[in-house]
XYZ file of C-alpha atoms in Angstrom:
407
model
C 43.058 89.067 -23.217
C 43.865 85.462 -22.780
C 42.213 82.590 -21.181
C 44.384 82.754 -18.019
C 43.902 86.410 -17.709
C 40.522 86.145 -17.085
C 40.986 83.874 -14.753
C 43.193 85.591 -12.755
C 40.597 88.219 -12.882
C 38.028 86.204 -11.515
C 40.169 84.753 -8.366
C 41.443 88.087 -7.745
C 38.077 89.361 -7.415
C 37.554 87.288 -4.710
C 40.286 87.743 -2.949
C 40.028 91.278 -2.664
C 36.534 90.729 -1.763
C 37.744 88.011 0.968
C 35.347 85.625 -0.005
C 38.102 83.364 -1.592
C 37.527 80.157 -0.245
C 40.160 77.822 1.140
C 39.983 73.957 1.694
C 41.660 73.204 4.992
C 43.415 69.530 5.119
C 41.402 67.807 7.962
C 42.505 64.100 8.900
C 39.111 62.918 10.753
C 40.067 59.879 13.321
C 37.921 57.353 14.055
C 36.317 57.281 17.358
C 37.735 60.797 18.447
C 35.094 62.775 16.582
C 34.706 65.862 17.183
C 38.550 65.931 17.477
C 40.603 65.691 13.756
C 43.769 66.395 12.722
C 45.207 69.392 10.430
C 48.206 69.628 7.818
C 49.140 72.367 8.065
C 50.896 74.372 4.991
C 54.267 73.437 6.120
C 53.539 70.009 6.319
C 53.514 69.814 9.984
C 49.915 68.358 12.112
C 48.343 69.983 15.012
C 45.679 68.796 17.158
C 41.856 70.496 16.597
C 38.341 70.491 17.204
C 35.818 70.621 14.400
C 33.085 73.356 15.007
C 31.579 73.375 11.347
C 30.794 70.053 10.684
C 27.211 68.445 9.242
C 27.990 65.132 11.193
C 25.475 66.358 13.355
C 25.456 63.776 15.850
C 28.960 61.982 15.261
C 27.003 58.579 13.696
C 29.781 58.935 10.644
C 31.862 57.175 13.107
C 29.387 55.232 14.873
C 29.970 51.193 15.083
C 26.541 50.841 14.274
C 27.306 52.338 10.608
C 31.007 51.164 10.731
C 30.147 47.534 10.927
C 27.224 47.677 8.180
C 29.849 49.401 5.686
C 32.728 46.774 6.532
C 29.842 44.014 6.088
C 28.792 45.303 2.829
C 31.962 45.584 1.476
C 32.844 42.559 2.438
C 30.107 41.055 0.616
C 29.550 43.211 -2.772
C 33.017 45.067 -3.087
C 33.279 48.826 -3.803
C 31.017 50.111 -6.363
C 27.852 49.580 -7.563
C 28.625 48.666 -11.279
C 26.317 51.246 -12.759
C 23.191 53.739 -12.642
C 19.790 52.093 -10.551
C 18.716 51.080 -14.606
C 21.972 48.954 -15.312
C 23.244 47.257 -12.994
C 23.261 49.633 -9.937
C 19.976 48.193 -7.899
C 21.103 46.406 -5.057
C 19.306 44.857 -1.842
C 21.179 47.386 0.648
C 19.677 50.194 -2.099
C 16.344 48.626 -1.761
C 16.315 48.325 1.819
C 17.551 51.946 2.269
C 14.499 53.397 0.548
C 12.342 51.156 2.909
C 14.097 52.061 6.061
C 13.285 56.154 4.102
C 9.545 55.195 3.373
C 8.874 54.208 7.033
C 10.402 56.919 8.243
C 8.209 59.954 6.533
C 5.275 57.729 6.666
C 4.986 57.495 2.580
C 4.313 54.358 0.417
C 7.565 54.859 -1.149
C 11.852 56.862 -1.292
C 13.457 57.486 -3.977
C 17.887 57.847 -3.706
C 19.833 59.918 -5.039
C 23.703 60.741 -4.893
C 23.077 63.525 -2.732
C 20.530 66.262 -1.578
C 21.361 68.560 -3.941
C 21.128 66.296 -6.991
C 17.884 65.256 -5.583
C 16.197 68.803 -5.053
C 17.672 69.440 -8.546
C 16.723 66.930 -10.324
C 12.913 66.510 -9.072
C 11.934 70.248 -9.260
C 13.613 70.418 -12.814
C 11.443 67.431 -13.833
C 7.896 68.183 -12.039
C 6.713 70.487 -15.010
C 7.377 67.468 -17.146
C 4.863 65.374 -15.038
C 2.190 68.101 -15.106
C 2.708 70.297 -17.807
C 1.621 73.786 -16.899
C 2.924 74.019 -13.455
C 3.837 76.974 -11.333
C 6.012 76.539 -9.030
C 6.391 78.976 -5.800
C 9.708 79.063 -3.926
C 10.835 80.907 -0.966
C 13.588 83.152 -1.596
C 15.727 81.794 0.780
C 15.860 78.476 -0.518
C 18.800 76.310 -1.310
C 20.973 76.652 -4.154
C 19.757 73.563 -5.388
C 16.146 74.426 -5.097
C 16.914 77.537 -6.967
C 18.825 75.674 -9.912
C 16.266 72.931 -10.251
C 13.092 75.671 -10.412
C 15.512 77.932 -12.472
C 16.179 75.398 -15.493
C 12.600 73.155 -15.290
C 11.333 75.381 -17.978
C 8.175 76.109 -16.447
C 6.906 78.927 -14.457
C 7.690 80.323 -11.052
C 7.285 82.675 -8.470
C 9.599 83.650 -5.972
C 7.571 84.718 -2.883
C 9.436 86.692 0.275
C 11.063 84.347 3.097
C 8.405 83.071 5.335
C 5.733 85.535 4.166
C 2.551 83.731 4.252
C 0.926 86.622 2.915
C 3.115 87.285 -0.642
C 2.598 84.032 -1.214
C -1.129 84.107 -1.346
C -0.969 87.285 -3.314
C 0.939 85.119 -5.463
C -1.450 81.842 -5.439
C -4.450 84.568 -6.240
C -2.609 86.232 -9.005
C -2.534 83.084 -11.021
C -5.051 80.970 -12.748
C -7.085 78.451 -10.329
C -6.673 75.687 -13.137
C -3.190 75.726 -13.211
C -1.385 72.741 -11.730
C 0.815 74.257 -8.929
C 3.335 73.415 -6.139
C 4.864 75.560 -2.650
C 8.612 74.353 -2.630
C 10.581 75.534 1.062
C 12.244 74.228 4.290
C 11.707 73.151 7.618
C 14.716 74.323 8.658
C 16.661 77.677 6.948
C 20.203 76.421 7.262
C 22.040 79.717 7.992
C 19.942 81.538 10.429
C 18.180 78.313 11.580
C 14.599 80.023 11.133
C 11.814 77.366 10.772
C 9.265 77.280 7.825
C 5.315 77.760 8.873
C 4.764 74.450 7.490
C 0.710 73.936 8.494
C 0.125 77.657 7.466
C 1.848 76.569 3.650
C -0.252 73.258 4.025
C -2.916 75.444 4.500
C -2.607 77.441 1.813
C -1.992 74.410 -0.253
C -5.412 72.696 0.570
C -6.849 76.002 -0.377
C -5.403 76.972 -3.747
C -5.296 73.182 -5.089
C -1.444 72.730 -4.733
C 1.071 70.134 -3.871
C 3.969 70.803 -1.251
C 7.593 70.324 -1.055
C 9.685 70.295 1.791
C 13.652 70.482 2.299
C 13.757 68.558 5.725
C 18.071 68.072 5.188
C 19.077 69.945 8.034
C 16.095 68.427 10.384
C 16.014 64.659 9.610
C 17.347 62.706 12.355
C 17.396 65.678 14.760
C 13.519 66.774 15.070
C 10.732 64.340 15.812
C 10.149 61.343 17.722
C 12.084 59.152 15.740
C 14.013 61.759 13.642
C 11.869 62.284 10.324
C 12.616 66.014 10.669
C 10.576 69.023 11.602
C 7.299 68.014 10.069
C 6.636 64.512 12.180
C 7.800 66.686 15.518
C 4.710 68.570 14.514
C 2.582 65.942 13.256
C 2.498 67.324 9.497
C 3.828 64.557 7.141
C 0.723 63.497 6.183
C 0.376 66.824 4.602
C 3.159 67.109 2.914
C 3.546 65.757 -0.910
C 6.980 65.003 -1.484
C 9.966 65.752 1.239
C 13.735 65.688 0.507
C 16.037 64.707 2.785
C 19.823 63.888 3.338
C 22.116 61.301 4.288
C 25.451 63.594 4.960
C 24.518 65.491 7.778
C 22.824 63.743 10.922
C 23.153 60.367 9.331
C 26.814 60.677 8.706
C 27.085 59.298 5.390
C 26.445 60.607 2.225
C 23.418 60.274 -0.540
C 19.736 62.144 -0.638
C 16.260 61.211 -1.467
C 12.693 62.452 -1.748
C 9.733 60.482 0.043
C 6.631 60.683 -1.481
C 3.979 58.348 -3.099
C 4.567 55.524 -5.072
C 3.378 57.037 -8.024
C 5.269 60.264 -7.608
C 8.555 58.584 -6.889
C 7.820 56.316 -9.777
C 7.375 59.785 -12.249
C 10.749 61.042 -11.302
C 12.560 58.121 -11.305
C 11.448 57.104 -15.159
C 11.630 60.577 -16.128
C 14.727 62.806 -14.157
C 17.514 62.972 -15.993
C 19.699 63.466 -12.744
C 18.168 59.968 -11.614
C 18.938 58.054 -14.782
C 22.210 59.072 -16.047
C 23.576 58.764 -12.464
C 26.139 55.947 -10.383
C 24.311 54.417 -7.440
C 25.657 54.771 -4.595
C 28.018 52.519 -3.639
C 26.040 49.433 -1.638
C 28.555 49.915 1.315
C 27.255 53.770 1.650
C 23.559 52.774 1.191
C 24.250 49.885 4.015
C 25.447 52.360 6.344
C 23.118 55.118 5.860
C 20.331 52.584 6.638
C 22.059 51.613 9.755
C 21.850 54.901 10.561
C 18.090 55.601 9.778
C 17.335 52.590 11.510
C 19.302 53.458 14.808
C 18.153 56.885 14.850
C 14.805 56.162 14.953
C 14.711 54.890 18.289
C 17.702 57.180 19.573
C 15.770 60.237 20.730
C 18.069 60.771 23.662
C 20.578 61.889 20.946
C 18.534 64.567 19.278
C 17.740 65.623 22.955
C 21.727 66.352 23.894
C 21.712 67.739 20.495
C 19.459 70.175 21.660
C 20.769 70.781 24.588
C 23.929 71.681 23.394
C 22.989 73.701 21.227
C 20.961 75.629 23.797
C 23.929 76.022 26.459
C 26.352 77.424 23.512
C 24.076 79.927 22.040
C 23.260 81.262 25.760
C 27.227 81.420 26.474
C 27.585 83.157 23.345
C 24.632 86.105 24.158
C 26.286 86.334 27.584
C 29.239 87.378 25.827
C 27.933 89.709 24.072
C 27.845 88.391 20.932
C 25.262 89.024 18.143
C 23.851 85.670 17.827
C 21.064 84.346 15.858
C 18.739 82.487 17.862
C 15.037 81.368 15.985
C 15.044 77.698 18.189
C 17.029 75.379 16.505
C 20.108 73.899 16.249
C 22.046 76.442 14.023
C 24.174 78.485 15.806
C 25.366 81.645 13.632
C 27.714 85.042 15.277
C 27.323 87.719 12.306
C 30.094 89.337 11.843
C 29.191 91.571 9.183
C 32.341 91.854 7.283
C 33.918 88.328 4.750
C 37.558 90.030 5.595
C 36.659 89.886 9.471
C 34.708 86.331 9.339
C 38.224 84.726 7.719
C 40.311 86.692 10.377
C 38.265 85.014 12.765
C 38.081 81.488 11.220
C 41.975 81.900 10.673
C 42.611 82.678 14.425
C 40.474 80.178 15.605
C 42.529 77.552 13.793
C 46.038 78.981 14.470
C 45.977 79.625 17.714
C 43.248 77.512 19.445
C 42.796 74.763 17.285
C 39.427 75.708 16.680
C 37.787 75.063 13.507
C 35.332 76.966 11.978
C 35.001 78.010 8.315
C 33.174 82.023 7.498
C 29.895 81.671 5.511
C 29.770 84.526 2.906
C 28.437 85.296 0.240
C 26.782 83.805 -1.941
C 25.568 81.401 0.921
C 24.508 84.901 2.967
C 23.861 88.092 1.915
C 26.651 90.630 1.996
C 26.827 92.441 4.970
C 25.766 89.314 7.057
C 28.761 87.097 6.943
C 28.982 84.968 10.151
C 30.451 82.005 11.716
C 28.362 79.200 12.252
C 29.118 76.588 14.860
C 27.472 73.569 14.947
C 27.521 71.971 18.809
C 26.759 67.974 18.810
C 26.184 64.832 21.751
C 30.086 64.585 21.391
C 31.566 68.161 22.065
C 32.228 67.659 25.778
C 32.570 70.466 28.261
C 36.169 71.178 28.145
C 35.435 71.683 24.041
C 32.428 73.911 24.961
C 34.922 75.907 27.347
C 37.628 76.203 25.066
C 35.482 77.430 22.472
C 33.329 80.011 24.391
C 37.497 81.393 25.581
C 38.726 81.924 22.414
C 35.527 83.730 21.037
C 35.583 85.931 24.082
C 39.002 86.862 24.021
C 39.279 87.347 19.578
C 36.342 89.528 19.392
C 37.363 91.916 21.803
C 40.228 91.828 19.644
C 38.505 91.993 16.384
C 36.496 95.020 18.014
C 39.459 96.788 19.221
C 41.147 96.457 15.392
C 38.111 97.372 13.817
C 38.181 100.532 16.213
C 41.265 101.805 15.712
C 40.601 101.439 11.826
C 37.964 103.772 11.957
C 39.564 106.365 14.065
């Protein structure tokens, strides 16, 4: 068999399984967020709404961030010139882990190039720091929670989601004088179920270990200034080290943990995924510190955001519809089925200019493949309307096809 073979294998497979994946050609235009423009195929454009982005409250087109980009550009150019070690430190990179510090309430922030690359990189490089350490993460974690407690080399335990009870089992089962550290989320991206973050403290406090929380899909939505889940319950102080991103309610791009100086000091001399890495570009870290800084005294934002996200999901149930609803923002429709969830998605886009990608797996388990819309401040009425329509009108259709395939 040759090289090509195999990879024709390996697409295939995917297609018959319909999770193939395919990147739709989105023109974003600034100031019309949540409103874009597609290519389609032929080459031809059509008007649509974007349903599935992580710009959670539009600031990626804010003027606030606009104007602190063009600025910084203006006065450094493009790049950074190199990794934080050579040549990549700049003021705007500085001030961005300030504006981070402040926010969580910790002496110090450490950047990275994204979320990912940060979760990655500082649970791969803990067990360095403390040799011996055991590390327990909830199985419902984030890829890149699972890949940087997967290759650290050290020892782990994977207790069940949100089961505060495996996870002392766990924390009994092992030695007392072992170093060890809870790693989980505020918020669970894909059924938008929140972590018991005091009862984990808790059990931290009692078994002697530190805590880490994934706060990207909370941070500038959730608190009084928008530090995430864990200030809107008056936790930080509890927790060790948090990660957070830039992408998603800030509008940018980049990640970053917030923890103590000497913690953030540790993984920045000693994670490879730190070192070896660009800086972001000081135009990027200008604008994401806009953002921080706006956000935190913007909490009429993260209140529409709410709100909206409250009047779609209770459209949605009166439809019928089998929605997730655990209280925040996430707003998934199972459908069950990856051939289904792309029918959907692809009638959505062709014929309302609706856009929302399926989620299968392996971001969900099989059998739970779903759309998941994500409502912000800008999707006005009519957009609300237009969506709740088309969803009403293409399941029944869905249903009815799905019937008559049965029969």
């Amino acid at each position: 068999m040759t090289y090509s073979e195999q990879l024709d294998r390996a697409l295939t497979r995917l297609h018959d399984e319909g999770r193939y994946r395919t990147f739709i050609d989105i023109e974003r235009r600034n100031g019309n967020f949540p409103h874009a423009v597609w290519t389609k195929p032929d080459g031809t454009e059509q008007d649509i709404t974007v349903w599935c982005g992580n710009d959670y409250l539009g600031m990626g087109q804010h003027q606030v961030v606009r104007e602190a980009m063009h600025e910084a550009i203006e006065a450094t150019g493009a790049g950074s010139g190199g990794t934080r070690n050579i040549s990549g430190t700049t003021v705007y990179h500085k001030r961005l882990e300030a504006e981070l510090a402040d926010l969580h309430g910790k002496e110090s922030a450490l950047l990275f190039t994204s979320a990912y690359i940060a979760n990655d990189a500082t649970l791969s490089t803990l067990p360095k720091l403390f040799p011996g350490l055991i590390i327990y993460s909830d199985e419902r974690n984030h890829a890149s929670m699972i890949e940087g407690v997967r290759r650290n080399g050290g020892a782990k335990r994977i207790f069940r989601h949100n089961d505060l009870d495996h996870l002392r089992e766990l924390l009994e089962a092992d030695d007392s004088d072992l170093p060890k550290l809870i790693a989980f989320e505020s918020i669970y991206s894909m059924d938008g179920d929140f972590g018991p973050i005091e009862e984990i403290c808790d059990l931290a406090d009692e078994f002697g270990a530190l805590t880490y929380i994934d706060e990207v899909h909370a941070v500038g939505m959730y608190g009084p200034r928008g530090a995430g889940v864990a200030e809107r319950d008056r936790l930080m102080h509890r927790l060790d080290i948090i990660n957070g991103t830039l992408a998603k309610a800030y509008g940018v791009m980049g990640g970053y943990i917030a923890a103590s100086e000497k913690m953030c000091d540790a993984i920045r001399s000693y994670a490879p995924g730190f070192i070896f890495t660009t800086s972001l570009p000081p135009a990027v870290a200008a604008g994401a510190a806009a953002s921080v800084a706006y956000l935190k005294r913007a909490p009429e934002l993260r209140e529409k955001h709410q709100q909206q996200a409250k009047t779609l999901k209770l459209r949605l149930k009166g439809l019928g519809l089998p929605i997730i609803d655990h209280g925040s923002h996430i707003v998934p429709v199972i459908v069950g089925n990856p051939v289904h969830t792309k029918l959907l998605s692809d009638m959505l886009l062709d014929e309302y200019g609706i856009y929302v990608q399926p989620i299968n797996f392996p971001t969900v388990p099989r059998g739970t493949e779903r759309l998941r819309f994500t409502p912000s401040p800008v999707h006005g009425p009519s957009e609300m309307d237009a969506l709740v329509q088309a969803m009403d009108g293409l399941w029944a259709h869905c249903a009815l096809n799905r019937a008559e395939q049965a029969g």
